[in-house]
Coordinates of C-alpha atoms in Angstrom, one line a residue:
Chain A
M917 CA 70.2 98.7 107.6
M918 CA 70.4 102.4 107.1
P919 CA 67.4 104.2 105.6
E920 CA 67.4 105.5 102.1
S921 CA 66.1 108.6 103.4
R922 CA 69.1 109.9 105.5
D923 CA 70.0 113.4 104.8
V924 CA 73.5 114.5 105.2
R925 CA 72.6 117.6 106.8
D926 CA 71.1 115.4 109.7
L927 CA 74.6 114.4 110.2
Y928 CA 76.2 117.9 109.6
Q929 CA 73.8 119.8 111.8
D930 CA 74.8 123.9 111.9
M931 CA 75.8 123.5 115.6
I932 CA 78.2 120.8 114.6
L933 CA 79.8 122.7 111.7
E934 CA 79.9 125.7 113.8
H935 CA 81.8 123.7 116.8
S936 CA 84.1 122.0 114.1
K937 CA 85.1 125.5 113.0
R938 CA 85.5 127.2 116.1
P939 CA 86.0 124.5 118.9
E940 CA 85.7 125.4 122.3
N941 CA 88.4 124.9 124.8
F942 CA 90.6 123.8 122.2
Y943 CA 93.9 124.3 123.9
R944 CA 96.3 122.6 126.4
L945 CA 95.2 123.0 129.9
P946 CA 98.5 124.4 131.7
D947 CA 97.6 122.7 135.0
A948 CA 96.1 119.5 134.0
N949 CA 96.4 116.6 136.3
R950 CA 95.3 114.0 134.1
K951 CA 95.4 113.3 130.1
A952 CA 94.7 110.5 127.5
E953 CA 94.8 110.5 124.1
G954 CA 92.0 109.1 121.6
F955 CA 93.5 107.7 118.4
N956 CA 91.8 106.5 115.6
P957 CA 94.4 104.8 113.3
L958 CA 91.8 103.9 110.5
C959 CA 91.2 107.8 109.7
G960 CA 94.0 109.4 111.4
D961 CA 91.8 111.4 114.1
H962 CA 93.8 112.1 117.0
F963 CA 93.1 113.9 120.2
T964 CA 94.6 114.5 123.4
I965 CA 92.0 115.3 126.7
F966 CA 93.4 117.4 129.3
L967 CA 91.6 117.1 132.6
K968 CA 92.0 119.1 135.8
F969 CA 90.0 116.8 138.4
D970 CA 89.9 117.6 142.0
N971 CA 87.4 116.6 144.8
D972 CA 85.6 114.4 142.6
T973 CA 85.0 117.1 140.1
V974 CA 86.2 117.9 136.6
T975 CA 87.0 121.5 137.6
D976 CA 88.4 122.1 134.1
I977 CA 88.8 120.3 130.9
S978 CA 90.3 121.0 127.3
F979 CA 91.4 119.1 124.2
E980 CA 93.9 119.1 121.3
G981 CA 94.4 117.4 117.9
S982 CA 93.0 116.9 114.7
G983 CA 90.2 115.0 113.2
C984 CA 87.1 115.2 110.9
A985 CA 84.4 117.5 111.7
I986 CA 82.3 115.2 113.7
S987 CA 84.9 114.0 116.0
K988 CA 86.2 117.7 116.6
A989 CA 82.5 119.1 117.3
S990 CA 82.0 116.2 119.7
A991 CA 85.2 117.0 121.4
S992 CA 84.3 120.5 121.7
M993 CA 80.9 120.1 122.9
M994 CA 81.7 117.6 125.3
T995 CA 84.2 119.8 127.0
A996 CA 81.6 122.2 127.3
R997 CA 79.2 120.0 128.9
L998 CA 81.6 118.3 131.4
K999 CA 83.1 121.5 133.0
G1000 CA 82.1 120.9 136.8
K1001 CA 80.8 117.5 136.5
S1002 CA 81.5 114.8 138.9
K1003 CA 83.2 111.4 138.0
S1004 CA 79.8 109.7 138.0
E1005 CA 77.9 112.3 136.2
A1006 CA 80.6 112.4 133.5
Q1007 CA 80.3 108.4 133.2
Q1008 CA 76.4 108.9 133.1
L1009 CA 76.9 111.4 130.3
F1010 CA 79.2 108.9 128.4
A1011 CA 76.7 106.3 128.4
Q1012 CA 73.8 108.5 127.3
F1013 CA 75.8 109.9 124.5
Q1014 CA 77.0 106.4 123.5
R1015 CA 73.4 105.3 123.3
L1016 CA 72.3 108.2 121.2
V1017 CA 74.9 107.9 118.8
T1018 CA 74.2 104.0 118.4
N1019 CA 70.4 104.5 118.3
Q1020 CA 69.5 102.9 121.6
T1021 CA 68.7 106.2 123.3
N1022 CA 65.8 106.0 125.7
K1023 CA 64.5 109.1 124.4
A1024 CA 62.5 110.6 127.5
D1025 CA 65.5 110.2 129.9
D1026 CA 68.6 110.5 127.8
E1027 CA 67.6 113.5 125.4
T1028 CA 66.8 115.8 128.4
A1029 CA 69.8 115.1 130.2
L1030 CA 72.1 115.5 126.9
G1031 CA 70.6 118.6 126.1
K1032 CA 72.4 120.4 123.1
L1033 CA 74.4 117.1 122.4
V1034 CA 71.3 115.6 120.6
V1035 CA 72.5 117.4 117.6
F1036 CA 74.8 114.3 117.1
S1037 CA 71.6 112.1 116.9
G1038 CA 72.0 112.0 113.2
V1039 CA 75.2 110.2 113.6
C1040 CA 73.3 106.7 114.3
E1041 CA 72.3 106.9 110.6
F1042 CA 75.9 106.7 109.4
P1043 CA 77.4 103.8 111.3
V1044 CA 81.2 104.1 109.9
R1045 CA 80.8 107.6 111.6
V1046 CA 79.8 106.5 115.0
K1047 CA 83.6 106.1 116.1
C1048 CA 84.3 109.7 115.1
A1049 CA 81.4 111.0 117.4
I1050 CA 82.6 109.0 120.3
L1051 CA 86.3 109.1 120.3
A1052 CA 86.9 112.2 122.4
W1053 CA 84.6 110.5 124.8
H1054 CA 86.5 107.3 125.2
A1055 CA 89.7 109.5 125.7
M1056 CA 88.0 111.4 128.5
M1057 CA 87.0 108.3 130.2
S1058 CA 90.5 106.8 130.3
A1059 CA 91.5 110.0 131.5
L1060 CA 89.2 109.9 134.3
D1061 CA 90.1 106.4 135.3
Q1062 CA 93.8 107.4 135.6
T1063 CA 95.0 106.9 139.1
S1064 CA 98.2 109.1 138.8
A1065 CA 97.8 112.5 140.3
A1066 CA 99.8 114.2 137.8
V1067 CA 100.6 113.8 134.3
S1068 CA 103.4 115.5 132.3
T1069 CA 102.1 118.5 130.3
E1070 CA 105.4 118.5 128.4
Chain B
M1186 CA 101.7 108.6 80.5
S1187 CA 102.8 112.3 81.2
I1188 CA 99.9 113.9 82.7
T1189 CA 101.2 117.2 81.5
A1190 CA 102.0 116.6 77.9
D1191 CA 99.5 117.1 75.5
R1192 CA 98.9 113.7 73.7
V1193 CA 96.5 113.2 70.9
S1194 CA 94.0 110.4 72.1
T1195 CA 94.5 107.1 70.3
V1196 CA 91.7 105.4 71.9
A1197 CA 90.4 103.1 69.3
A1198 CA 87.2 104.1 67.5
G1199 CA 85.1 101.5 69.0
F1200 CA 86.2 102.3 72.9
D1201 CA 83.0 103.8 74.8
A1202 CA 83.4 104.0 78.6
A1203 CA 79.8 104.7 78.9
M1204 CA 79.0 101.6 76.8
L1205 CA 81.5 99.5 78.7
S1206 CA 79.8 100.3 82.0
K1207 CA 76.9 98.5 81.0
D1208 CA 79.0 95.0 81.2
F1209 CA 79.1 95.7 85.1
P1210 CA 75.8 95.3 86.5
A1211 CA 76.8 96.7 90.1
L1212 CA 77.4 100.0 88.4
N1213 CA 73.9 100.3 87.4
Q1214 CA 72.1 101.2 90.8
L1215 CA 71.3 104.1 92.6
V1216 CA 73.0 105.2 95.9
H1217 CA 71.1 107.6 98.4
G1218 CA 68.9 108.1 95.0
K1219 CA 71.6 109.2 92.9
P1220 CA 73.1 107.3 89.9
L1221 CA 76.5 105.6 91.3
V1222 CA 79.7 107.0 90.4
Y1223 CA 82.1 104.5 91.3
L1224 CA 85.7 106.2 91.7
D1225 CA 87.1 103.6 94.3
N1226 CA 88.9 101.4 91.7
A1227 CA 92.4 101.4 93.3
A1228 CA 90.7 99.7 96.1
T1229 CA 88.7 97.1 94.1
S1230 CA 87.1 97.5 90.7
Q1231 CA 83.7 96.3 89.7
K1232 CA 83.3 92.9 87.9
P1233 CA 82.0 92.6 84.6
Q1234 CA 79.0 90.0 83.9
S1235 CA 81.5 87.7 82.1
V1236 CA 83.5 87.3 85.2
I1237 CA 80.4 86.7 87.3
D1238 CA 79.1 84.1 84.8
A1239 CA 82.5 82.3 84.5
I1240 CA 82.3 81.7 88.5
T1241 CA 78.7 81.0 88.6
R1242 CA 79.2 78.4 85.6
F1243 CA 82.0 76.7 87.3
Y1244 CA 79.8 76.2 90.5
Q1245 CA 76.8 75.2 88.4
E1246 CA 78.4 72.8 85.9
D1247 CA 81.9 71.9 86.6
C1248 CA 82.3 72.0 90.3
S1249 CA 84.9 69.5 91.4
N1250 CA 88.5 69.4 92.8
I1251 CA 91.1 69.8 90.4
H1252 CA 94.4 67.6 89.7
R1253 CA 93.2 64.5 91.3
G1254 CA 90.0 63.4 90.1
V1255 CA 89.7 60.9 86.8
H1256 CA 86.0 61.8 86.4
L1257 CA 84.6 64.3 83.7
L1258 CA 83.8 67.1 86.0
S1259 CA 87.3 67.2 87.5
E1260 CA 88.9 67.1 84.1
R1261 CA 86.9 70.2 83.0
A1262 CA 87.8 71.9 86.3
T1263 CA 91.5 71.1 85.8
N1264 CA 91.5 72.4 82.3
A1265 CA 89.6 75.4 83.1
Y1266 CA 92.3 76.4 85.9
E1267 CA 95.5 75.6 84.1
E1268 CA 94.0 77.5 81.2
A1269 CA 93.7 80.5 83.3
R1270 CA 97.3 80.0 84.2
L1271 CA 98.1 80.0 80.7
A1272 CA 96.1 83.3 80.3
V1273 CA 98.0 84.8 82.9
Q1274 CA 101.3 83.6 81.4
Q1275 CA 100.2 85.5 78.2
F1276 CA 99.0 88.6 80.2
I1277 CA 102.2 89.5 81.8
H1278 CA 104.3 87.9 79.1
A1279 CA 106.0 85.1 81.5
A1280 CA 108.4 82.6 79.9
S1281 CA 106.7 79.8 81.3
H1282 CA 103.3 78.9 82.9
A1283 CA 105.6 77.3 85.6
E1284 CA 106.5 80.9 86.6
V1285 CA 103.0 81.7 87.5
I1286 CA 101.9 80.9 91.1
F1287 CA 98.3 81.4 92.3
V1288 CA 98.0 82.9 95.8
R1289 CA 95.2 85.0 97.6
G1290 CA 96.5 88.2 96.4
A1291 CA 99.2 90.7 96.2
T1292 CA 99.9 90.5 99.9
E1293 CA 100.0 86.6 100.1
A1294 CA 102.5 86.9 97.2
I1295 CA 104.9 89.3 99.2
N1296 CA 104.7 87.4 102.3
L1297 CA 105.4 84.2 100.2
V1298 CA 108.5 85.7 98.8
A1299 CA 109.6 87.0 102.2
Q1300 CA 108.9 83.8 104.0
S1301 CA 110.6 81.8 101.4
Y1302 CA 113.0 83.5 99.4
G1303 CA 113.6 86.2 102.1
R1304 CA 114.4 83.6 105.0
T1305 CA 117.0 81.7 103.0
Q1306 CA 118.5 84.8 101.6
V1307 CA 118.5 87.6 104.1
Q1308 CA 121.1 87.2 106.9
P1309 CA 122.0 89.3 110.0
G1310 CA 123.3 92.9 108.9
D1311 CA 121.5 92.5 105.6
A1312 CA 118.9 95.1 104.5
V1313 CA 115.9 95.1 102.3
L1314 CA 115.2 98.1 100.3
V1315 CA 111.3 99.3 99.9
S1316 CA 110.3 102.9 98.8
A1317 CA 108.9 105.6 100.7
M1318 CA 105.6 105.1 98.8
E1319 CA 104.9 101.6 99.5
H1320 CA 101.4 100.3 100.6
H1321 CA 101.9 98.5 104.1
S1322 CA 101.7 95.0 102.4
N1323 CA 105.1 95.9 100.8
I1324 CA 106.5 97.0 104.1
V1325 CA 105.3 94.9 107.0
P1326 CA 106.3 91.4 105.5
W1327 CA 109.9 92.7 105.3
Q1328 CA 109.9 94.3 108.7
M1329 CA 108.7 90.9 110.0
L1330 CA 111.8 89.2 108.1
C1331 CA 114.2 91.6 108.9
E1332 CA 113.4 91.6 112.7
E1333 CA 113.6 87.8 112.4
K1334 CA 117.1 88.1 111.0
G1335 CA 118.5 90.9 112.6
A1336 CA 118.3 92.7 109.3
K1337 CA 117.2 96.2 108.5
V1338 CA 114.6 97.8 106.2
R1339 CA 115.9 100.9 104.2
V1340 CA 113.8 103.3 102.2
I1341 CA 114.2 104.9 99.1
P1342 CA 113.3 108.5 99.4
M1343 CA 110.7 110.4 97.1
N1344 CA 110.4 114.0 96.5
D1345 CA 107.7 116.2 96.8
R1346 CA 105.8 115.3 93.6
G1347 CA 105.9 111.9 94.6
E1348 CA 108.6 110.6 92.6
L1349 CA 111.5 108.3 93.8
V1350 CA 115.1 110.1 93.9
L1351 CA 117.1 107.8 92.0
E1352 CA 120.4 109.1 92.9
E1353 CA 119.6 108.4 96.4
Y1354 CA 118.5 104.8 95.6
E1355 CA 121.7 104.3 93.9
K1356 CA 123.5 104.9 96.9
L1357 CA 121.4 102.5 98.8
L1358 CA 122.4 99.7 96.5
T1359 CA 125.1 98.5 98.7
P1360 CA 126.5 95.0 99.4
E1361 CA 124.3 94.3 102.2
T1362 CA 121.4 95.0 100.3
K1363 CA 119.8 91.6 99.3
L1364 CA 116.5 92.6 97.6
V1365 CA 114.5 95.5 96.2
A1366 CA 110.7 95.5 96.8
V1367 CA 109.1 98.4 95.1
A1368 CA 105.5 99.3 93.9
H1369 CA 105.1 99.6 90.0
V1370 CA 102.2 102.3 90.6
S1371 CA 101.8 103.9 93.8
N1372 CA 98.1 103.4 95.3
A1373 CA 98.2 106.4 97.3
L1374 CA 99.7 108.9 94.8
G1375 CA 99.1 107.3 91.4
T1376 CA 102.9 107.7 90.8
V1377 CA 104.4 105.2 88.1
N1378 CA 107.5 104.4 89.0
P1379 CA 110.5 103.8 86.5
V1380 CA 110.9 100.2 87.4
R1381 CA 112.8 99.1 84.2
R1382 CA 115.3 101.5 85.3
I1383 CA 115.2 100.5 89.1
I1384 CA 115.5 96.9 88.0
R1385 CA 118.5 97.6 85.8
M1386 CA 120.4 99.6 88.4
A1387 CA 119.8 96.6 91.1
H1388 CA 120.8 93.8 88.7
E1389 CA 124.2 95.7 87.9
R1390 CA 125.1 95.0 91.8
G1391 CA 123.3 91.7 91.5
I1392 CA 120.4 92.3 93.6
P1393 CA 117.0 90.8 92.8
V1394 CA 114.0 93.0 92.7
L1395 CA 110.5 92.2 93.6
V1396 CA 107.5 94.6 91.7
D1397 CA 104.3 95.2 93.6
G1398 CA 102.1 95.4 90.4
A1399 CA 98.7 95.7 92.1
Q1400 CA 98.1 99.0 91.0
A1401 CA 99.6 98.6 87.6
V1402 CA 98.2 95.5 85.9
P1403 CA 94.5 97.0 85.5
H1404 CA 96.2 100.2 83.7
L1405 CA 99.2 99.1 81.7
Q1406 CA 100.7 96.5 79.6
V1407 CA 103.0 94.7 81.8
D1408 CA 106.1 92.5 80.4
V1409 CA 107.8 90.8 83.1
Q1410 CA 110.5 89.6 80.5
D1411 CA 111.0 93.1 79.3
L1412 CA 111.0 94.6 83.0
D1413 CA 113.5 91.6 83.8
C1414 CA 112.2 91.8 87.4
D1415 CA 112.5 88.8 89.7
F1416 CA 109.4 88.6 91.2
Y1417 CA 105.9 90.4 90.1
V1418 CA 103.1 90.4 92.5
F1419 CA 99.4 91.3 91.7
S1420 CA 95.8 90.9 92.7
G1421 CA 92.7 89.8 90.7
H1422 CA 90.2 92.0 92.2
K1423 CA 91.7 95.2 91.2
M1424 CA 91.7 94.3 87.6
Y1425 CA 88.0 93.5 87.4
G1426 CA 88.6 89.7 88.9
P1427 CA 87.5 88.4 91.8
T1428 CA 88.6 89.0 95.4
G1429 CA 90.7 86.3 97.1
I1430 CA 92.8 85.6 94.0
G1431 CA 96.1 86.8 93.0
V1432 CA 99.6 86.1 91.1
L1433 CA 102.9 85.7 92.2
Y1434 CA 105.2 85.6 89.2
G1435 CA 108.8 84.7 90.0
K1436 CA 111.7 83.7 87.5
Q1437 CA 112.0 80.1 87.3
R1438 CA 115.6 79.6 88.6
L1439 CA 114.6 81.4 91.5
L1440 CA 111.3 79.8 92.4
E1441 CA 113.1 76.2 91.7
A1442 CA 115.8 77.2 94.6
M1443 CA 113.0 78.3 97.2
P1444 CA 111.8 76.2 99.7
P1445 CA 107.8 75.7 99.8
Y1446 CA 106.0 78.5 101.7
Q1447 CA 103.0 76.1 102.8
G1448 CA 103.0 72.1 103.0
G1449 CA 100.1 70.2 102.1
G1450 CA 98.2 68.4 99.5
D1451 CA 99.1 69.0 95.7
M1452 CA 102.5 70.6 96.6
I1453 CA 104.1 66.9 96.9
S1454 CA 104.7 64.2 94.5
S1455 CA 105.4 61.5 97.0
V1456 CA 104.9 61.3 101.0
T1457 CA 106.2 59.1 103.5
F1458 CA 106.3 59.7 107.2
E1459 CA 110.1 59.5 106.9
K1460 CA 110.6 61.9 103.6
T1461 CA 108.4 64.0 101.4
T1462 CA 109.5 65.0 98.0
Y1463 CA 108.0 68.4 96.7
N1464 CA 105.9 68.8 93.4
S1465 CA 107.4 70.7 90.5
L1466 CA 106.5 74.3 89.8
P1467 CA 104.5 75.8 89.9
H1468 CA 102.4 73.2 92.1
K1469 CA 105.3 73.3 94.8
F1470 CA 103.9 76.7 96.0
E1471 CA 100.1 75.7 95.7
A1472 CA 99.4 73.6 98.8
G1473 CA 95.9 72.5 99.5
T1474 CA 92.6 73.0 97.4
P1475 CA 93.1 76.4 95.7
D1476 CA 90.5 79.1 95.0
I1477 CA 89.4 77.2 91.8
S1478 CA 86.4 79.7 91.0
G1479 CA 88.5 82.6 91.7
V1480 CA 91.4 81.6 89.3
I1481 CA 88.6 80.8 86.7
G1482 CA 86.9 84.1 87.5
L1483 CA 90.7 85.8 87.0
G1484 CA 90.9 84.1 83.7
A1485 CA 87.7 85.6 82.6
A1486 CA 88.8 89.3 83.9
I1487 CA 91.8 88.7 81.6
E1488 CA 89.7 87.6 78.6
Y1489 CA 87.6 90.8 79.4
L1490 CA 90.5 93.3 79.5
T1491 CA 92.2 91.5 76.7
R1492 CA 89.1 92.3 74.5
V1493 CA 88.7 95.7 75.5
G1494 CA 92.5 96.2 75.0
L1495 CA 94.6 97.4 77.5
D1496 CA 96.2 99.9 75.4
N1497 CA 92.8 101.5 74.7
V1498 CA 92.4 101.3 78.5
A1499 CA 95.3 103.2 79.4
V1500 CA 94.7 106.0 77.0
H1501 CA 91.2 106.3 78.3
E1502 CA 92.3 106.5 81.9
H1503 CA 95.1 108.8 80.9
D1504 CA 92.8 111.3 79.5
L1505 CA 90.3 111.1 82.1
L1506 CA 93.2 111.8 84.8
V1507 CA 94.2 114.9 82.9
Y1508 CA 90.8 116.1 82.5
A1509 CA 90.1 115.5 86.1
T1510 CA 93.4 117.0 87.2
E1511 CA 92.6 120.2 85.1
Q1512 CA 89.2 120.5 86.5
I1513 CA 90.2 120.1 90.2
T1514 CA 93.2 122.5 89.8
R1515 CA 90.6 125.2 88.9
L1516 CA 88.7 124.8 92.1
P1517 CA 90.0 126.9 95.0
G1518 CA 91.2 125.4 98.4
V1519 CA 92.5 122.2 96.8
R1520 CA 95.9 120.5 97.0
V1521 CA 96.5 117.5 94.8
I1522 CA 98.7 114.9 96.4
G1523 CA 101.0 113.1 93.9
T1524 CA 102.0 115.2 91.1
A1525 CA 104.4 113.1 89.5
K1526 CA 105.0 113.5 85.9
E1527 CA 104.0 109.9 85.3
K1528 CA 101.0 108.9 87.0
A1529 CA 98.0 106.3 86.5
A1530 CA 94.4 106.7 87.3
V1531 CA 94.8 108.0 90.7
L1532 CA 93.7 111.6 91.9
S1533 CA 94.4 112.2 95.5
F1534 CA 93.8 115.4 97.1
V1535 CA 93.1 117.3 100.3
L1536 CA 90.6 120.4 100.5
D1537 CA 91.5 123.3 103.0
G1538 CA 90.0 122.8 106.5
I1539 CA 88.0 119.8 105.6
H1540 CA 88.8 116.6 106.6
P1541 CA 88.6 113.7 104.2
H1542 CA 86.3 111.6 105.9
D1543 CA 83.9 114.7 105.8
V1544 CA 84.6 114.7 102.2
G1545 CA 83.9 110.9 101.8
T1546 CA 80.5 111.2 103.8
I1547 CA 79.0 114.1 101.7
L1548 CA 80.2 112.7 98.3
D1549 CA 78.7 109.5 99.3
Q1550 CA 75.5 111.2 99.6
E1551 CA 75.7 112.2 96.2
G1552 CA 76.2 108.9 94.8
I1553 CA 80.0 109.3 94.4
A1554 CA 82.1 106.4 96.0
V1555 CA 85.7 107.7 96.7
R1556 CA 88.3 106.3 99.4
T1557 CA 89.0 108.4 102.4
G1558 CA 92.1 107.6 104.9
H1559 CA 95.3 106.8 104.7
H1560 CA 95.3 104.2 101.9
C1561 CA 97.3 101.8 103.9
A1562 CA 100.1 104.0 103.1
Q1563 CA 100.7 105.7 106.4
P1564 CA 104.5 106.7 105.7
V1565 CA 103.2 108.7 102.4
M1566 CA 100.7 110.7 104.7
Q1567 CA 103.4 111.5 107.0
F1568 CA 105.6 112.5 104.3
F1569 CA 103.2 115.0 103.2
G1570 CA 102.4 116.1 106.7
I1571 CA 98.6 115.0 106.4
P1572 CA 96.3 112.5 108.3
A1573 CA 94.5 111.2 105.4
T1574 CA 93.5 112.2 101.6
T1575 CA 90.3 111.8 99.6
R1576 CA 91.0 109.5 96.6
A1577 CA 89.6 109.0 93.3
S1578 CA 91.0 106.1 91.2
F1579 CA 89.5 105.7 87.7
A1580 CA 88.8 102.5 85.4
L1581 CA 88.0 101.8 82.4
Y1582 CA 84.4 102.4 82.5
N1583 CA 84.7 106.1 84.1
T1584 CA 83.5 109.0 82.2
E1585 CA 84.3 112.7 81.9
T1586 CA 80.5 113.1 83.0
E1587 CA 81.5 111.3 86.2
V1588 CA 84.3 113.4 86.7
D1589 CA 81.9 116.5 86.4
T1590 CA 79.8 115.1 89.1
L1591 CA 82.8 114.8 91.2
M1592 CA 83.7 118.4 90.8
R1593 CA 80.1 119.3 91.6
G1594 CA 80.4 117.3 94.6
I1595 CA 83.4 119.0 96.0
K1596 CA 81.7 122.1 95.4
T1597 CA 79.0 121.3 97.6
V1598 CA 81.4 119.9 100.5
Q1599 CA 83.1 123.3 100.1
E1600 CA 79.8 125.1 100.3
M1601 CA 78.7 123.0 103.5
F1602 CA 81.8 123.8 105.2
A1603 CA 82.3 127.6 104.1

């Protein structure tokens, strides 16, 4: 059950609004070698994540698409966070972020690791918006798991 | 129903939406600490106490199966069930009660027609005509049929206001067109389509017409004989009745010729392992124990609507839509989606730079329930080049004060995203 006292400002924190208005890494990465789409047919959120993944490292990452403020800010902050991370580090952050927005956080460990991403902690009080926050992350995981070395950036 | 014309309100002196809202127990609650403003009526309306009571009374006093028992409870249940059918017949002005088939909702009614009428009438190379503003429920059943038959679905285009282009429609009424399926009122845009004219044009070429009336029956008087439609479908839950019950109206001549949709009990007159004789209309299309309490609840909803007066409802909702359209047009950064001359009870809009889902979440926090998304009409969203809209949809119990609350809510959203 959601608490009666939830405040919409817990969801729309300033940093989230800021990233939704002026997202980082919001372009098509010209030399991406992996990409994946995240699509939520229910609300029409649609993002493409572009990765440059070499030597087990996310050397660059960007995204394109459209969606609500939560999904867009999440994509923006995710890309900022994952640059330079290894595949296993990215997977671990995904798991920690997923626990955060579904209110299963092991606070001591996860919140330290998540850093600024904890601004999404309010999402867990808005269950219908969890899928918005996690959409870009799923697309990123799908891109990471790609085996093909090259994708069309057509 | 023009939303631009100035019309003197002719709501009966006794009509008071705020007073009527007291008949609907679910409306009387706080949401996130604020009084509920329920503006998601095109998705489902709230239910008056009389409907809830009718359903409860059935289970408390008359619960039994219909059409079979010789005992008193079964007799009472059967009478209540068949009286509701007569109420529906009168409500839509059907010629006979045999033309009123109870189904789960408008969606099942369309599937019934597609599977029974469609599969016998549509052949390879044929076409089924739908409109550009249909709900998915009036697209997908025809696609499934056409895929099976090697036929195609063709689309009546609309203009930027969300009105069907009848000159283009006329061109699509070709010999291979076997059926026209069109909404009476668009759920995403609120457009009231000129169905009488659409039907006449099709009939001039011998093509039957199915009208999806799910969004029409709560808002305007429907006379299926005057329209001369061949099929008319609607759901109970958008017209103050329970979920899970709806109606297929069909002309008797067509229904008689159609094969059953589902087999089972109640739809037969005799069964042997060699041969089954089907029951007469309307029972031929009502296999199995139906939603008896749902039918009785629908009957109570019709009684409620009739008591309030659909003409009063239509005028009140029209006034409300005019007021809401005027108010929202004054706000900066708002684009109304669906500006047809003839509209009913739906105000769909987008805010510059703000996604409808964010609008919906913030309005919810203010106690305002609206629908955000594509409204099961993705082709409409594609036409307007938007992923989704925010939709406020009105019912007989909504008031201008609630519209004011909505406008304040929209300003709050805009301030947060400024």
